[in-house]
XYZ file of C-alpha atoms in Angstrom:
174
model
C 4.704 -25.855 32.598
C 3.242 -25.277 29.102
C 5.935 -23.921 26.567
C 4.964 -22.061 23.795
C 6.903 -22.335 20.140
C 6.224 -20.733 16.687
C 6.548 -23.272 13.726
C 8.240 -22.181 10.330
C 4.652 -23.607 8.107
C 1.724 -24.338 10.157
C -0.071 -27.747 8.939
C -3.474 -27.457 6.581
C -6.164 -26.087 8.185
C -8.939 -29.401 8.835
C -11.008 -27.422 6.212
C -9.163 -28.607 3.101
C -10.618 -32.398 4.049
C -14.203 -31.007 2.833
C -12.987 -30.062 -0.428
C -13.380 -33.633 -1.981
C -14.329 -34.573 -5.530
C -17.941 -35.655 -4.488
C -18.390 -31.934 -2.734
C -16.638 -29.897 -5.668
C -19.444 -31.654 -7.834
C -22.118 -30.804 -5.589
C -21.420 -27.504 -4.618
C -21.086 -28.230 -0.705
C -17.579 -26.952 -0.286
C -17.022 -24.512 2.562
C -17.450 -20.705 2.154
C -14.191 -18.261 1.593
C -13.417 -16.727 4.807
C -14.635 -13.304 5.065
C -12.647 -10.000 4.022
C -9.705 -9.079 7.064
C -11.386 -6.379 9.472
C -8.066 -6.458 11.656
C -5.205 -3.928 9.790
C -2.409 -6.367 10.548
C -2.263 -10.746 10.808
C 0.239 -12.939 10.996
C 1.481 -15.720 8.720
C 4.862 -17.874 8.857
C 6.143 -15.814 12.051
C 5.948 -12.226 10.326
C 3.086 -9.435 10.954
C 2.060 -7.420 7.883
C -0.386 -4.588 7.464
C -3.413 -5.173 5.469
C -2.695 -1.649 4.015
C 0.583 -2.730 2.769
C 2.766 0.203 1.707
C 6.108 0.200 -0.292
C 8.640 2.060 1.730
C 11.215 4.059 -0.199
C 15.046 2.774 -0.277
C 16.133 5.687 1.893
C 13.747 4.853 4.803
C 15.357 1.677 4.798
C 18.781 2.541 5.038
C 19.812 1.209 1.688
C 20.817 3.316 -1.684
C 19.009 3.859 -4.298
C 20.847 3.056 -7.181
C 18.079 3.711 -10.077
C 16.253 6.368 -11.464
C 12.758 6.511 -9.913
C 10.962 8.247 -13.285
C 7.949 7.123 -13.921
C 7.883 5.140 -17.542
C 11.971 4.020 -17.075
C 11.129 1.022 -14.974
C 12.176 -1.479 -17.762
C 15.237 0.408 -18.752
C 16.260 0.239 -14.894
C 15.734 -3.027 -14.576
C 18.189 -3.870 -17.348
C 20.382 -1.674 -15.976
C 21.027 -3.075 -12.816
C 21.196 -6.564 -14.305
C 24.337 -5.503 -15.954
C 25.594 -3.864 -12.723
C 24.848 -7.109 -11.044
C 26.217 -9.576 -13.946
C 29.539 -6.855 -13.752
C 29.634 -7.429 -10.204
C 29.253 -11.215 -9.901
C 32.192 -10.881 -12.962
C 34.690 -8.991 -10.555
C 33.481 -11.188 -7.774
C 34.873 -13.917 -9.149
C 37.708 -12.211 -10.456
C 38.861 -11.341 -6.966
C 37.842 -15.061 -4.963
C 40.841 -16.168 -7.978
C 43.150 -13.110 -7.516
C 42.937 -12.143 -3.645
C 40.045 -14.129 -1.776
C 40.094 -12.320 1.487
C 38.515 -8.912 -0.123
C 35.159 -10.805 -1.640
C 33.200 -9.530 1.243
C 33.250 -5.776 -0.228
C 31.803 -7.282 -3.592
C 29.012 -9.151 -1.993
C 27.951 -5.988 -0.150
C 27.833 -4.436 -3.528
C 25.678 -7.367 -4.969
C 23.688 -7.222 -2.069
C 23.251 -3.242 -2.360
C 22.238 -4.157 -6.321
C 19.769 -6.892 -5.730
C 17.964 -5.430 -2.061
C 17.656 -1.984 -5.769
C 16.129 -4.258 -7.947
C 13.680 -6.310 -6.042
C 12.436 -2.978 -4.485
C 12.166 -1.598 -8.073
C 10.070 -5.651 -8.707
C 7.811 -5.136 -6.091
C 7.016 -1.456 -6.808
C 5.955 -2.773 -10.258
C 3.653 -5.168 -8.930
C 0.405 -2.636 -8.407
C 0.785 -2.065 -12.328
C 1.266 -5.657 -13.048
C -2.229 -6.152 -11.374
C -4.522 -3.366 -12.871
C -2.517 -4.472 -16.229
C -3.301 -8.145 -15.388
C -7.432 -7.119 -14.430
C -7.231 -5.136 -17.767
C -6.780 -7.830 -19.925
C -9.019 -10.092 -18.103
C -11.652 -7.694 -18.276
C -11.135 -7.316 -22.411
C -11.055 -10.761 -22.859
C -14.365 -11.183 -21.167
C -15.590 -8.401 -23.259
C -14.355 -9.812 -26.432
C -15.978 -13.592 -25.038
C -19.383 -11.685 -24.557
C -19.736 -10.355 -28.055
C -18.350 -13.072 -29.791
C -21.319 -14.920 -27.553
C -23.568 -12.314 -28.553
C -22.832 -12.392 -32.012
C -23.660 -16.232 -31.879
C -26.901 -15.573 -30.025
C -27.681 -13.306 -32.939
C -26.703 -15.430 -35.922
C -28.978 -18.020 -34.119
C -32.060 -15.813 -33.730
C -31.683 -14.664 -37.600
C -31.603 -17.739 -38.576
C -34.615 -18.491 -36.433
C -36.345 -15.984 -37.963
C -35.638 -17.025 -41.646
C -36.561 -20.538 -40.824
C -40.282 -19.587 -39.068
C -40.546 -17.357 -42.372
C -40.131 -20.207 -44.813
C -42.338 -22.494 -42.548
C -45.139 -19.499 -42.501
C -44.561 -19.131 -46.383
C -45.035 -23.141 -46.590
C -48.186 -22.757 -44.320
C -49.704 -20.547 -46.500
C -48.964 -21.630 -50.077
C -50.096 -24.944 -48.469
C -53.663 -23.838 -47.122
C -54.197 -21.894 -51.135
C -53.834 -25.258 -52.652
């Protein structure tokens, strides 16, 4: 009777043995796998969608505690840390005063945290083009700086095949 079971972390693939020193520095190292064609895989035990789609609070059956506007993301954010520094504050107020009520403060906390990594992760699409933004600039800014150098060089070039010519021909009057 074979019996199936799911591990938490699966071990290395056997691929990662081919990425030695020796095959780095030659340029031999396996191929990246292609692009996902499938819309969903699996990885640690969960399924996720390839086209991976914040849900909003209320389809999850949690509050939303911040304001959604566009622009007030930072403000927010700030805004529930104080809600949840307040409430970890009055947490332990009450485990010192009457410890059998915590639980309705760590609902609370939980209710402020589940806010403000859902406000995180609907951040992170910005966080990306901003990240590809700047990596983009600073490869323009590398290129012309490059460029600049290429043309310093070919100037200078030029002015030294000028003085040689000049040379050449006050050389061939004599």
């Amino acid at each position: 009777m074979s019996e199936s079971y799911e591990q938490d972390f699966a071990p290395p693939p056997p691929i990662w043995r081919q990425f030695t020193d020796e095959n780095v520095k030659k340029g031999v190292t396996p191929k990246p796998p292609d692009p996902l064609t499938e819309e969903e895989y699996t990885i640690y035990g969960e399924t996720f969608s390839v086209n991976y789609k914040l849900e909003p609070l209320s389809e999850t059956g949690n509050t939303q505690l911040y304001d959604s506007t566009p622009g007030k993301e930072i403000e927010e954010l700030k805004k529930l840390n104080h809600s949840l520094l307040m409430l970890f504050y009055e947490l332990i107020d009450i485990i010192l005063k009457s410890p059998e009520k915590f639980k309705s403060k760590i609902s609370d906390m939980e209710t402020v945290i589940i806010n403000f990594s859902h406000l995180i992760n609907s951040l992170r699409s910005k966080q990306a083009r901003n990240f590809l933004i700047t990596t983009m600039e600073k490869q323009v800014k590398r290129r012309q700086k490059a460029m600049k150098k290429i043309d310093e060089i070919i100037s200078e070039s030029k002015k030294t095949i000028k003085k040689r010519l000049e040379e050449c021909g006050q050389e061939s009057k004599k």
